[in-house]
Each structure stands twice: as structure tokens, then as C-alpha cells.
mmCIF file of C-alpha atoms and ligand atoms in Angstrom:
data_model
loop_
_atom_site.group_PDB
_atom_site.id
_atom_site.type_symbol
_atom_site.label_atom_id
_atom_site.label_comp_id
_atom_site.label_asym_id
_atom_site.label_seq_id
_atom_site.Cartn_x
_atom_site.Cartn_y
_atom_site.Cartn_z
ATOM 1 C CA UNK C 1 -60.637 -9.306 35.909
ATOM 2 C CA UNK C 2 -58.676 -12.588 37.228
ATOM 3 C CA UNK C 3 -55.549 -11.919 37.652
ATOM 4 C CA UNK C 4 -54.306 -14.254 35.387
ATOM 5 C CA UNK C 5 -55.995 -12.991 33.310
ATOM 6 C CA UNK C 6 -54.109 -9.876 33.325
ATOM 7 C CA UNK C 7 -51.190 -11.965 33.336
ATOM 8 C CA UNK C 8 -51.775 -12.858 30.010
ATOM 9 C CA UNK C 9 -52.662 -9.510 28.878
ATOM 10 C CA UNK C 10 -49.292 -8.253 30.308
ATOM 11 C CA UNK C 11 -47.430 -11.119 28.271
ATOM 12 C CA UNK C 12 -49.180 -10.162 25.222
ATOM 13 C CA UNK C 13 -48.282 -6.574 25.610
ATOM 14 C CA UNK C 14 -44.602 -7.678 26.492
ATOM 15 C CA UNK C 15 -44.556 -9.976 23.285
ATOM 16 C CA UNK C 16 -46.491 -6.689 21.262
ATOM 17 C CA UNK C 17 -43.327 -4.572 22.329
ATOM 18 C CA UNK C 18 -40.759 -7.285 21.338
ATOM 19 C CA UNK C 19 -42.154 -7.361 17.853
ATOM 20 C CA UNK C 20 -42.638 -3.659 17.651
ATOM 21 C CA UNK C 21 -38.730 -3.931 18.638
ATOM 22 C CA UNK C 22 -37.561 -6.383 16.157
ATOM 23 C CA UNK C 23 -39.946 -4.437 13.496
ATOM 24 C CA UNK C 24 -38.237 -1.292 14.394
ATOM 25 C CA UNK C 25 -34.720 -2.595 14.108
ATOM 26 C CA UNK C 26 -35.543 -4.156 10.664
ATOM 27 C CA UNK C 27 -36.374 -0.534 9.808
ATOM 28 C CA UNK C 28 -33.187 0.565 10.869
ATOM 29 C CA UNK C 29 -30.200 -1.791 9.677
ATOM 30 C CA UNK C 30 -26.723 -1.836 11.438
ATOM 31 C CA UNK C 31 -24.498 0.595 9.768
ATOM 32 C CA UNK C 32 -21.540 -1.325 7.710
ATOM 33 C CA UNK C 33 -18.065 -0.523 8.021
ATOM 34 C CA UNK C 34 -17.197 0.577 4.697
ATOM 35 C CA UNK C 35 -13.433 0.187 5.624
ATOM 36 C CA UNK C 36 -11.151 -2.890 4.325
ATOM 37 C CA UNK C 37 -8.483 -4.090 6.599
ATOM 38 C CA UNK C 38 -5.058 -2.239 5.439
ATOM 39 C CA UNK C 39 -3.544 -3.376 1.942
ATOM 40 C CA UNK C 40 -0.411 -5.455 3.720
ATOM 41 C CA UNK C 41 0.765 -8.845 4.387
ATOM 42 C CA UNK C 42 3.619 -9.679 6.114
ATOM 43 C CA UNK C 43 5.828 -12.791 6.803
ATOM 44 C CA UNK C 44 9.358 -14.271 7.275
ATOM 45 C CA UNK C 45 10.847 -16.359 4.513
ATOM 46 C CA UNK C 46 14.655 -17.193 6.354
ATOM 47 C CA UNK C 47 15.902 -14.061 7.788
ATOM 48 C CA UNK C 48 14.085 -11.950 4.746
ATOM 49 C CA UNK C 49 10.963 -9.738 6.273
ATOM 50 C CA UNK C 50 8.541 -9.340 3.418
ATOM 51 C CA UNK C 51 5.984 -7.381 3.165
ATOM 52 C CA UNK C 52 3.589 -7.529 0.452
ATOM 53 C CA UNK C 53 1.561 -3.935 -0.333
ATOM 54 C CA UNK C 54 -1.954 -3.770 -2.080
ATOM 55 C CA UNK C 55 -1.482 -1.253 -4.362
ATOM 56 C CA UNK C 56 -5.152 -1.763 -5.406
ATOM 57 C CA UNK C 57 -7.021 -3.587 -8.490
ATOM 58 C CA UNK C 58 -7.899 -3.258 -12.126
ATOM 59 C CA UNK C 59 -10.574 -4.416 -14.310
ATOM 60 C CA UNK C 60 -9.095 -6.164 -17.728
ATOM 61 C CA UNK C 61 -11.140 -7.812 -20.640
ATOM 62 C CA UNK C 62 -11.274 -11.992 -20.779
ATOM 63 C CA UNK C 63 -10.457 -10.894 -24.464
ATOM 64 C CA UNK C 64 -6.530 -9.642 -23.686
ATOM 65 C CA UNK C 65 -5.641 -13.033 -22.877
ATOM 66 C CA UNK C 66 -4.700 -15.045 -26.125
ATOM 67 C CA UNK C 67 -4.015 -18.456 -27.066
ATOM 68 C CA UNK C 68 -7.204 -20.637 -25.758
ATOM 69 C CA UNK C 69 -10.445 -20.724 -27.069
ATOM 70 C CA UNK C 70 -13.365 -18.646 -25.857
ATOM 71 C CA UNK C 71 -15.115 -21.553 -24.042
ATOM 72 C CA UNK C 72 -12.071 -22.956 -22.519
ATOM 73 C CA UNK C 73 -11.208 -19.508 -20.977
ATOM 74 C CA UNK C 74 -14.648 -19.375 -19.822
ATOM 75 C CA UNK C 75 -14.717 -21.997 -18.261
ATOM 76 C CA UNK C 76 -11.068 -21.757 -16.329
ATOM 77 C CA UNK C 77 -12.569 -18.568 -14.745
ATOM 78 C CA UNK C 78 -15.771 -20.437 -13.516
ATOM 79 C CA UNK C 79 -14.296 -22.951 -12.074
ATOM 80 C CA UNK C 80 -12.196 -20.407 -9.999
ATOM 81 C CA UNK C 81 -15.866 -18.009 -9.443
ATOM 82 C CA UNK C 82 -14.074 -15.156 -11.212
ATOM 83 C CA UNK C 83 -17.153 -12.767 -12.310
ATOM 84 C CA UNK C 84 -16.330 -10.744 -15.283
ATOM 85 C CA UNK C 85 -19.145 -9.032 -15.752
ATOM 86 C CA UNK C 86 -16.888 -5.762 -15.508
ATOM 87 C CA UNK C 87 -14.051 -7.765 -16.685
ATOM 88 C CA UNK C 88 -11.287 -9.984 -14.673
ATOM 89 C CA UNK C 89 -10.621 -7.649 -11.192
ATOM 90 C CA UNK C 90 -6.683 -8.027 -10.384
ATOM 91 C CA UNK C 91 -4.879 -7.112 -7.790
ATOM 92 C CA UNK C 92 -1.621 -5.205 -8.584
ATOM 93 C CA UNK C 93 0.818 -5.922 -6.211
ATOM 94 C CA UNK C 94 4.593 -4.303 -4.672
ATOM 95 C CA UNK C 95 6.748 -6.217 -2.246
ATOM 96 C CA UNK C 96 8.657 -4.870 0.615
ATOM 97 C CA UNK C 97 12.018 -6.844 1.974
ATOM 98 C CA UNK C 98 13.477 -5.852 4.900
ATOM 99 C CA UNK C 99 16.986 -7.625 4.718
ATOM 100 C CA UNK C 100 18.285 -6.190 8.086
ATOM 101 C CA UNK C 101 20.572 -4.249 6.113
ATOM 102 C CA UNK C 102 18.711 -2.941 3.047
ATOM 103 C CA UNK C 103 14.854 -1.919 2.555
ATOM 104 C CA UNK C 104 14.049 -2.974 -0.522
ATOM 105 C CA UNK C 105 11.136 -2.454 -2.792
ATOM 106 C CA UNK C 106 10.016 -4.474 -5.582
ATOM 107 C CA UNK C 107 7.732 -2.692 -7.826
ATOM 108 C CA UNK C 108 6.461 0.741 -6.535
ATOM 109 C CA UNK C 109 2.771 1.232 -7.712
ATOM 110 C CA UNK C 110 0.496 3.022 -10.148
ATOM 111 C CA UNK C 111 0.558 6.176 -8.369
ATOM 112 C CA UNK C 112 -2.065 8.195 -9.855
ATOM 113 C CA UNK C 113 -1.253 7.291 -13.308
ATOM 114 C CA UNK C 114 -4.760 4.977 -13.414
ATOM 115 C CA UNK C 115 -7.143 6.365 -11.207
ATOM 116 C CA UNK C 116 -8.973 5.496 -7.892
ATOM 117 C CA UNK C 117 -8.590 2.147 -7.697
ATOM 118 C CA UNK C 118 -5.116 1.819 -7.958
ATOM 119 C CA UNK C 119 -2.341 3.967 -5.746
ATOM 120 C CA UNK C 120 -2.496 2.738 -2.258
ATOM 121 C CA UNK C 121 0.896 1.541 -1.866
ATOM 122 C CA UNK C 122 2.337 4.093 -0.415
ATOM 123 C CA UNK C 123 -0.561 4.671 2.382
ATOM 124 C CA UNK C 124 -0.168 0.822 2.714
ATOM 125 C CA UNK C 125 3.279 0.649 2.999
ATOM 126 C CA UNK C 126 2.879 3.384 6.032
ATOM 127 C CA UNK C 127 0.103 1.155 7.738
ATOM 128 C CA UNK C 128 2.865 -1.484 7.122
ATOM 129 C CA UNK C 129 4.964 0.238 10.174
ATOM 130 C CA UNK C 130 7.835 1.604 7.254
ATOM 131 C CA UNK C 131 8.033 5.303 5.738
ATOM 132 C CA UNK C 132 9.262 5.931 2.201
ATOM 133 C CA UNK C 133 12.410 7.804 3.425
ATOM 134 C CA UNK C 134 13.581 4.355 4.514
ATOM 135 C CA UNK C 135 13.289 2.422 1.118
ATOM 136 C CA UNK C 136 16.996 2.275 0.213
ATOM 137 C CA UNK C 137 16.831 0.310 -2.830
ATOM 138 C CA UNK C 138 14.012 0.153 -5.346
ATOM 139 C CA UNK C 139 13.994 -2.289 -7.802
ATOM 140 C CA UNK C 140 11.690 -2.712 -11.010
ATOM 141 C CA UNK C 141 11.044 -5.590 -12.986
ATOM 142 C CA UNK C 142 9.430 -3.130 -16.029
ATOM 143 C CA UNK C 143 8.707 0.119 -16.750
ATOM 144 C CA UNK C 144 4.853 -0.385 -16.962
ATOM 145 C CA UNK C 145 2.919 2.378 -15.283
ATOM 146 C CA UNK C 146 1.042 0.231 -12.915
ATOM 147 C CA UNK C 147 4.825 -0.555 -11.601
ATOM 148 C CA UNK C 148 6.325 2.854 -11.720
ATOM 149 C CA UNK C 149 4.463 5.471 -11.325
ATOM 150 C CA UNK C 150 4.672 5.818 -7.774
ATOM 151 C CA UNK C 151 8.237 6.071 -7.350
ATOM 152 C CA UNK C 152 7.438 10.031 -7.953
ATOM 153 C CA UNK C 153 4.817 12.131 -5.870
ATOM 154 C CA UNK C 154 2.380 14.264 -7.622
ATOM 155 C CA UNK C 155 3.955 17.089 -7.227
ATOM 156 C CA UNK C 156 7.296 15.707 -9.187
ATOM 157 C CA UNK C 157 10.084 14.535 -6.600
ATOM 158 C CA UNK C 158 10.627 11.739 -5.773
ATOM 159 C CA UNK C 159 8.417 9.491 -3.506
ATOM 160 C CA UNK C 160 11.392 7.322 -2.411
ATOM 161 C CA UNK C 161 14.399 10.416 -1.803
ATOM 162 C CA UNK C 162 16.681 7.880 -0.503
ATOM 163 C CA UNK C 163 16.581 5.594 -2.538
ATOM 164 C CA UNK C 164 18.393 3.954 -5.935
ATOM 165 C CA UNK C 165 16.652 2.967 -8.031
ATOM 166 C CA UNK C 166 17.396 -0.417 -10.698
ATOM 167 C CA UNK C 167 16.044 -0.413 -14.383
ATOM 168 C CA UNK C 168 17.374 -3.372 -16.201
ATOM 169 C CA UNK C 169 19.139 -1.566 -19.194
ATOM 170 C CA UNK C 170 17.016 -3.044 -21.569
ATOM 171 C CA UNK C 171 14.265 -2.036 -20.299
ATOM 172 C CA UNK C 172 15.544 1.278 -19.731
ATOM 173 C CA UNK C 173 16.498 1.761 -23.496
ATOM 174 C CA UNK C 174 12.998 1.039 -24.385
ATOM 175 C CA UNK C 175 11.201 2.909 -22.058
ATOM 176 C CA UNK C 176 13.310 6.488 -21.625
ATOM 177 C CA UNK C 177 15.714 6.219 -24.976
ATOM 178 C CA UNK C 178 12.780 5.379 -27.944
ATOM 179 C CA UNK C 179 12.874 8.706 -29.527
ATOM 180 C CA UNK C 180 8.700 9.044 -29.492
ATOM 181 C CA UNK C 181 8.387 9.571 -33.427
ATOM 182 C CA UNK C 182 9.495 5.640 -33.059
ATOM 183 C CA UNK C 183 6.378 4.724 -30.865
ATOM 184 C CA UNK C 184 3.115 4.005 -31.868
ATOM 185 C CA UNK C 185 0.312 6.547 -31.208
ATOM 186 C CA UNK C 186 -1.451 4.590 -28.977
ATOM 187 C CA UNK C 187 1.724 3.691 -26.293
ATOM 188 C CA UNK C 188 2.350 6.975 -26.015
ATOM 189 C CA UNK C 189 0.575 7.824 -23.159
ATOM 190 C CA UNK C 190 2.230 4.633 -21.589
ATOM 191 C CA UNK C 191 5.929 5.917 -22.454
ATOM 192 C CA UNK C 192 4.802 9.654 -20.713
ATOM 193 C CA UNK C 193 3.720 8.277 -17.664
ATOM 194 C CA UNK C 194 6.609 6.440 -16.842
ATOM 195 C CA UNK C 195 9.311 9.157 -18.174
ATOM 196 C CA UNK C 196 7.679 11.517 -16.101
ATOM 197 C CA UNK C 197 8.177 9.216 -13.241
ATOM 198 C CA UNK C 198 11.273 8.587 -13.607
ATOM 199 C CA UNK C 199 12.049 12.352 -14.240
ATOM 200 C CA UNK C 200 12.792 13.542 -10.736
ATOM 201 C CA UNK C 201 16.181 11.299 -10.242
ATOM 202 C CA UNK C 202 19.207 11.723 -11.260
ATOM 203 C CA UNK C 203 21.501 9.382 -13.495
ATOM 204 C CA UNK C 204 22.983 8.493 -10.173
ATOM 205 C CA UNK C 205 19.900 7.403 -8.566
ATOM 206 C CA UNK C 206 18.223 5.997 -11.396
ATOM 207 C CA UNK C 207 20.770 3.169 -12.226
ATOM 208 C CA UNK C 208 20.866 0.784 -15.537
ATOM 209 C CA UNK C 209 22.115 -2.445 -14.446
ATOM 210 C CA UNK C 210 23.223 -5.154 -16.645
ATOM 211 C CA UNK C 211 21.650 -8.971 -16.025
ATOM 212 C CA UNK C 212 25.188 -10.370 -14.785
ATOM 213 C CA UNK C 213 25.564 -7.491 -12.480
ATOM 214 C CA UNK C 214 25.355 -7.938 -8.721
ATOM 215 C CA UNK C 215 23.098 -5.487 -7.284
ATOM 216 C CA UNK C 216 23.003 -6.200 -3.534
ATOM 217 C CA UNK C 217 24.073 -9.381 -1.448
ATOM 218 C CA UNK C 218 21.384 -12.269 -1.572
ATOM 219 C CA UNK C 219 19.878 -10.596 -4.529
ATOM 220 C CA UNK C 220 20.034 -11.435 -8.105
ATOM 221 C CA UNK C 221 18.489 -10.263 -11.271
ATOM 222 C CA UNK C 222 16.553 -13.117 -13.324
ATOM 223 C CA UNK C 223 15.913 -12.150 -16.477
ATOM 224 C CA UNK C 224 12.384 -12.851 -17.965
ATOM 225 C CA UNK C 225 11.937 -11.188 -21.120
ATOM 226 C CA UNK C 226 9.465 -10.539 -23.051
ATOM 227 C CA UNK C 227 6.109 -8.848 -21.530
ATOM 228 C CA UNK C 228 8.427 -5.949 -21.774
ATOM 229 C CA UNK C 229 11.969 -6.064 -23.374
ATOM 230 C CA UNK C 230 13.618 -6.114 -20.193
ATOM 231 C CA UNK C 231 11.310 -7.628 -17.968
ATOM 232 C CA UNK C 232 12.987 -9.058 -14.653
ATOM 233 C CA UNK C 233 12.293 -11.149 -12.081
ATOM 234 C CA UNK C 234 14.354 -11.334 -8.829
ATOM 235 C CA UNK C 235 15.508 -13.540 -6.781
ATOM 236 C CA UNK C 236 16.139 -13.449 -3.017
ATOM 237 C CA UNK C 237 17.964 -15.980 -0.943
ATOM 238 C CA UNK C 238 18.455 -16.205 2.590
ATOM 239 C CA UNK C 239 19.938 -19.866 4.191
ATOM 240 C CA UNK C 240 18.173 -22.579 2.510
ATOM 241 C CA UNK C 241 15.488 -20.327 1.520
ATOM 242 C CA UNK C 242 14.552 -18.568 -1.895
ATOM 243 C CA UNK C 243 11.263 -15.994 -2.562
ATOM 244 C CA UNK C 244 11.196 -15.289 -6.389
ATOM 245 C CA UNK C 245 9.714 -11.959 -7.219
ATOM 246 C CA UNK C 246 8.298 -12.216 -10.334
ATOM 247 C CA UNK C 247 6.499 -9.301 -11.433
ATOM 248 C CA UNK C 248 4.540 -9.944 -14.488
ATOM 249 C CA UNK C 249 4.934 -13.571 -15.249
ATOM 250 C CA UNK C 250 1.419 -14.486 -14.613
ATOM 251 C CA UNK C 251 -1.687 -12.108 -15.048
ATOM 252 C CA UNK C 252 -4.490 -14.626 -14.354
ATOM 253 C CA UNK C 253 -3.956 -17.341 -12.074
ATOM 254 C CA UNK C 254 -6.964 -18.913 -13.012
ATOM 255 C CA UNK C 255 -5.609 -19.350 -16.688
ATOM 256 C CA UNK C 256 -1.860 -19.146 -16.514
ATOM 257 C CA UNK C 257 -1.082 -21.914 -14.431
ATOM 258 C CA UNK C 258 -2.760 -23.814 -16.012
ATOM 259 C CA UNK C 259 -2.286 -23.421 -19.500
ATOM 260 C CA UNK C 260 1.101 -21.046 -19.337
ATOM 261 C CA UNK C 261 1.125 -21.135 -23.167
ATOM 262 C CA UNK C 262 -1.686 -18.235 -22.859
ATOM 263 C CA UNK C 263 -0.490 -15.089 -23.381
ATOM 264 C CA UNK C 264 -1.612 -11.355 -22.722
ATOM 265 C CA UNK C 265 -2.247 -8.435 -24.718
ATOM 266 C CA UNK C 266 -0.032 -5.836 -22.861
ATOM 267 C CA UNK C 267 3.499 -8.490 -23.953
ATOM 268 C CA UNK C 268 5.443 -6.630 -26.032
ATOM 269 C CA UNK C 269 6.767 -10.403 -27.523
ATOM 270 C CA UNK C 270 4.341 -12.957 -26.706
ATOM 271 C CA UNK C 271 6.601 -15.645 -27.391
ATOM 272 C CA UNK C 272 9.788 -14.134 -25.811
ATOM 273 C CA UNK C 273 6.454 -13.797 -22.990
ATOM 274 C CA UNK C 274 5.869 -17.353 -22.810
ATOM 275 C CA UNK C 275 9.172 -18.856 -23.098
ATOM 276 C CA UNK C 276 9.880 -16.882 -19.777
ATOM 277 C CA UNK C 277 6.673 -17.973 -18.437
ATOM 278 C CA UNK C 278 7.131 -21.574 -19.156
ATOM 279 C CA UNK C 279 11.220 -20.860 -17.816
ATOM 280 C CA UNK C 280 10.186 -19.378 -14.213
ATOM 281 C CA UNK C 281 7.021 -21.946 -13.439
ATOM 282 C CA UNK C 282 9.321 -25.080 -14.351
ATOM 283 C CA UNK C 283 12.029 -23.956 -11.846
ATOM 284 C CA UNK C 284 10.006 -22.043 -9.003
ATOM 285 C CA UNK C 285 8.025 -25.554 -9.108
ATOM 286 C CA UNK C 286 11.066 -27.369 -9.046
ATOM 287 C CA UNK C 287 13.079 -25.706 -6.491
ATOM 288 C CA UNK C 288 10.349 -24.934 -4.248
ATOM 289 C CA UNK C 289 10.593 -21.086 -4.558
ATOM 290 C CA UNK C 290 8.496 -18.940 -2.937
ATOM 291 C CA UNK C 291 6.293 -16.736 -5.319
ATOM 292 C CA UNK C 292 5.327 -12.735 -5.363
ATOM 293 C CA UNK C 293 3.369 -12.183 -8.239
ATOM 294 C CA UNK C 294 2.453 -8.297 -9.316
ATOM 295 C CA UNK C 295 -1.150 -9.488 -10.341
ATOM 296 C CA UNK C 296 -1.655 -12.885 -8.597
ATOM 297 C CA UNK C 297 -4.687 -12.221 -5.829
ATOM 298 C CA UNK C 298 -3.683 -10.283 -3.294
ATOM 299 C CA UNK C 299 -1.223 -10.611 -1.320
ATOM 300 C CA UNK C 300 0.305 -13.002 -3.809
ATOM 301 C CA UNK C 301 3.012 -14.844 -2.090
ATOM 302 C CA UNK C 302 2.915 -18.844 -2.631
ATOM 303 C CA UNK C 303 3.944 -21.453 -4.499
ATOM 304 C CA UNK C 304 4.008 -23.468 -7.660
ATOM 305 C CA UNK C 305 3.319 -26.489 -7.842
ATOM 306 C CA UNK C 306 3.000 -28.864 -10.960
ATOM 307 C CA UNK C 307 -0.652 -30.414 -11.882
ATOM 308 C CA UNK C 308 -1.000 -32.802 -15.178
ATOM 309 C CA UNK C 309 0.963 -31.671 -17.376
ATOM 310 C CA UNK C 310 0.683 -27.700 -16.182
ATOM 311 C CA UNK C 311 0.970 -26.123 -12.663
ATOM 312 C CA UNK C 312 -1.125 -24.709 -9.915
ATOM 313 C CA UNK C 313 -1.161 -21.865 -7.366
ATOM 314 C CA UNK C 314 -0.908 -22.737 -3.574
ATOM 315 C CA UNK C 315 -1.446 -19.584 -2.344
ATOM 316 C CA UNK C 316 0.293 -18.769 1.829
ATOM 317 C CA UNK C 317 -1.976 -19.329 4.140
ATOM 318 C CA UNK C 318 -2.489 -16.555 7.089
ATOM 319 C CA UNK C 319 -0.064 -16.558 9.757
ATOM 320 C CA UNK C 320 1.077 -14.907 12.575
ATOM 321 C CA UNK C 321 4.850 -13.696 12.723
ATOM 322 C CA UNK C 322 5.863 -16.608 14.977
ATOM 323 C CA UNK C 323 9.356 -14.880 15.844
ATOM 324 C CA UNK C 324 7.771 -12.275 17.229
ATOM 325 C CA UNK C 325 5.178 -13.959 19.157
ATOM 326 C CA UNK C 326 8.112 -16.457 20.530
ATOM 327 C CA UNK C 327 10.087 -13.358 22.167
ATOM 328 C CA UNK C 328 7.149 -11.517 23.366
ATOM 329 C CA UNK C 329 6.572 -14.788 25.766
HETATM 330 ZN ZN1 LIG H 1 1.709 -5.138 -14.577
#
């Protein structure tokens, strides 16, 4: 046998192996990571430090938003590649604002009031660097579960014990004073959930504010009724700067920005809903506010901008914390 001959043969057999390799590793795929990076976002707005926390998602039907026609909505959702094959998936979102002087959170969670996919706030908000001892202030826009359930622990005290915690007194009366002979069958689960969160504090923790009233420096109530009675935005300002917390103003950014005249099934007044809709997009637009929407993808912090004769999401883009990076030089 030549020896180049054997060369070849040894080149074959080397090329054999390599396939036998590739073959086997086809067999065998790499594992995936079945871990998502943790549910927070963080960035300065002026001296604020917010911190937006992924609570998690739910699945609603196309068929709870109202006011456009079938196609129409359709086709607002294709154009954005939403898939609702298992209905619209959105994010339900809190907001964390470290002021220097106060922790603050907006909106505190589902807890386990809805299941799996909802109630990572709190872990979040520990991945986020804070614990909920130092929360200081909690404020709500509404009483709906997916909002305020977590401020209590499973076991029935309270997940935030040093905190106060705002209800708009409208929203209060509705929620916790309704005697529940007054309230439908069907809400009554709703009322339960978030009386029984609301249970472990006291009338001193748990405080009813009135719109007018101031409820910390740089922080003021907005009120945007209608989804719920006493649904609230809020509005922080710090220098030139202003973040608008807006809770439940917008459910589907695909639709809503759009055409804000939609409305949802959940609003207690649709056209209370839509008035305050139509009221927050024309000034956030206007003054250049920046956005954190409860159920705009996460982690929901942009702005509004108008489009036509509607608006449009510009959602942040992904940045570092440049003040930090700038001293660690
Ligand atoms: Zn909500």
C-alpha cells in the first residue's frame, strides 16, 4: 500500500469521525437556559432613581377592548406582531422611585391573587438591589387586584411593614366601604381580594388622601377617573424633569395610542375612562413627560408622542446608568 495511499485512507477516517461528531452532537442538543434575565429596569430621570419591576403577564381577550370594529382591531395588533392566539399577553407593571429621601412604590403587584404568571414583584424588586422593609411610601393608582394584592404576604401582614400606604378616597369608598349586598355577584371576588389585602394595616398606615392633598415633595396626585372611580395617576418632578405614572390609562399600546377613544372591559365608566385617557395622552405628549404604564410592554417607561390625528409609543431605549459609570472612572 503507497503511502499516500494510506494518506487518504487516514483523511477519510478523520473526515468519518468528524461526521460521526457533528451526527452525535445533533443527537444531543445544547441544553437552554430556561431562566429570563430578572424582571427590572432601571434609570435616572433628574435626580429621581426609577426602577421599573415585572410583576409578570396576563392573557386578555381582543374582545374586552370596545369601540373599533373587529377588523380594525385586528389589524392594529398585526401590524404590531401581537399573537393572540391565547389572547393579548400584557405585562403588568410596578415602579420603584428612589427620591434620596423617600422609597416609593407605585403599584405593588398581583401577589398571588392570579396565579403563576403574575407575582414577581417582590422577588424582582430584591434582584433590583432594594428590600421591602425599605419601601416608605406606597402609592396606588386603584384598588384592582393585579395592583394590590401584593402589598400583603400570604400569610396576612403586611409585605411593605414600613410603609404608608395612599388610596385616593374615592377609590377607597368603592373598594373597602360598598357594603357587598351593593356589588354585583360577579365583582365579588374582585372586592375580597383587595379587602383582604388591605386588611393587615391600620387606619394609620392605610391613608385616604384627597386629590388636592400634598402627599410628599415633588409628588402630586393626578386624577384620572374612570377605569376605577378613583383611578390616579402621579406625577413626579425633579428640575426640569417630569415621569408621569400612569397606571391604567392604556391597556394595549398597539390600540390605545392610536385610537384612545377604545375602551376596555374592566372600566368601571368607559367614558369617565376615555375622557382621562384622551386628558393624560394630550398633555404627557405635550409636555414631554416621561411615561410608566401598568400594562404597556415591559418595562414601560417612554414617551408619547402625537401621530395623525392620535399618538404613538416611543418606548426608552436600553441604557446604562451613566452616573454611575462616570464616578466609577
Ligand atoms: Zn390593571
Amino acid at each position: 500500500m503507497s503511502s499516500r495511499f494510506l494518506f487518504r485512507r487516514s483523511l477519510l477516517a478523520a473526515g468519518l469521525a468528524a461526521v460521526v461528531a457533528a451526527s452525535t452532537s445533533l443527537a444531543e442538543p445544547i441544553a437552554k437556559q430556561p431562566h429570563q434575565v430578572p424582571g427590572y429596569y432601571r434609570m435616572n430621570i433628574g435626580e429621581l432613581e426609577v426602577t421599573a419591576l415585572y410583576d409578570g403577564y396576563v392573557h386578555f381577550d381582543p374582545a374586552w377592548l370596545k369601540g373599533i370594529s373587529k377588523d380594525n382591531l385586528q389589524n392594529l395588533l398585526n401590524e404590531m406582531f401581537i399573537n393572540t392566539e391565547e389572547g393579548i399577553q400584557t405585562a403588568v407593571n410596578g415602579y420603584l422611585i428612589n427620591t434620596g429621601s423617600h422609597l416609593i412604590l407605585v403599584d405593588a403587584g398581583a401577589a398571588e391573587c392570579f396565579g403563576p404568571t403574575m407575582g414577581s414583584l417582590a422577588n424582582n424588586l430584591r434582584a433590583s438591589g432594594y428590600k421591602p422593609e425599605q419601601i416608605d411610601t406606597v402609592l396606588l393608582t386603584h384598588l384592582h387586584p393585579d395592583h394590590s394584592c401584593g402589598v400583603a404576604n400570604a400569610d396576612g401582614t403586611p409585605a411593605f411593614p414600613n410603609a404608608i400606604i395612599y388610596v385616593p378616597q374615592a377609590e377607597a369608598e368603592f373598594w373597602l366601604d360598598t357594603a357587598m349586598g351593593d356589588i354585583a355577584e360577579t365583582d365579588q371576588a374582585f372586592f375580597d381580594m383587595t379587602r383582604t389585602a388591605m386588611a393587615p394595616y391600620t387606619e394609620e398606615k392605610l391613608q385616604r388622601y384627597q386629590p388636592d392633598d400634598t402627599l410628599l415633595p415633588g409628588v402630586k396626585s393626578v386624577p384620572a377617573y374612570g377605569h376605577t372611580p378613583g383611578h390616579t395617576a402621579y406625577l413626579f418632578s425633579s428640575g426640569t424633569e417630569r415621569l408621569m405614572v400612569w397606571g391604567d390609562i392604556v391597556h394595549n399600546h398597539a390600540v390605545q395610542f392610536a385610537h384612545p377613544d377604545v375602551v376596555i372591559e374592566a372600566d368601571v365608566d368607559t367614558d369617565q375612562a376615555r375622557a382621562s385617557r384622551l386628558q393624560l395622552l394630550s398633555r404627557s405628549s405635550a409636555q414631554k413627560f416621561w411615561i410608566a404604564g401598568a400594562h404597556l410592554p415591559f418595562p414601560g417607561l417612554g414617551h408619547v408622542r402625537v401621530k395623525s390625528d392620535a399618538y404613538a409609543w416611543v418606548p426608552a431605549e436600553f441604557s446604562p446608568i451613566v452616573d454611575s459609570l462616570e464616578s466609577a472612572e
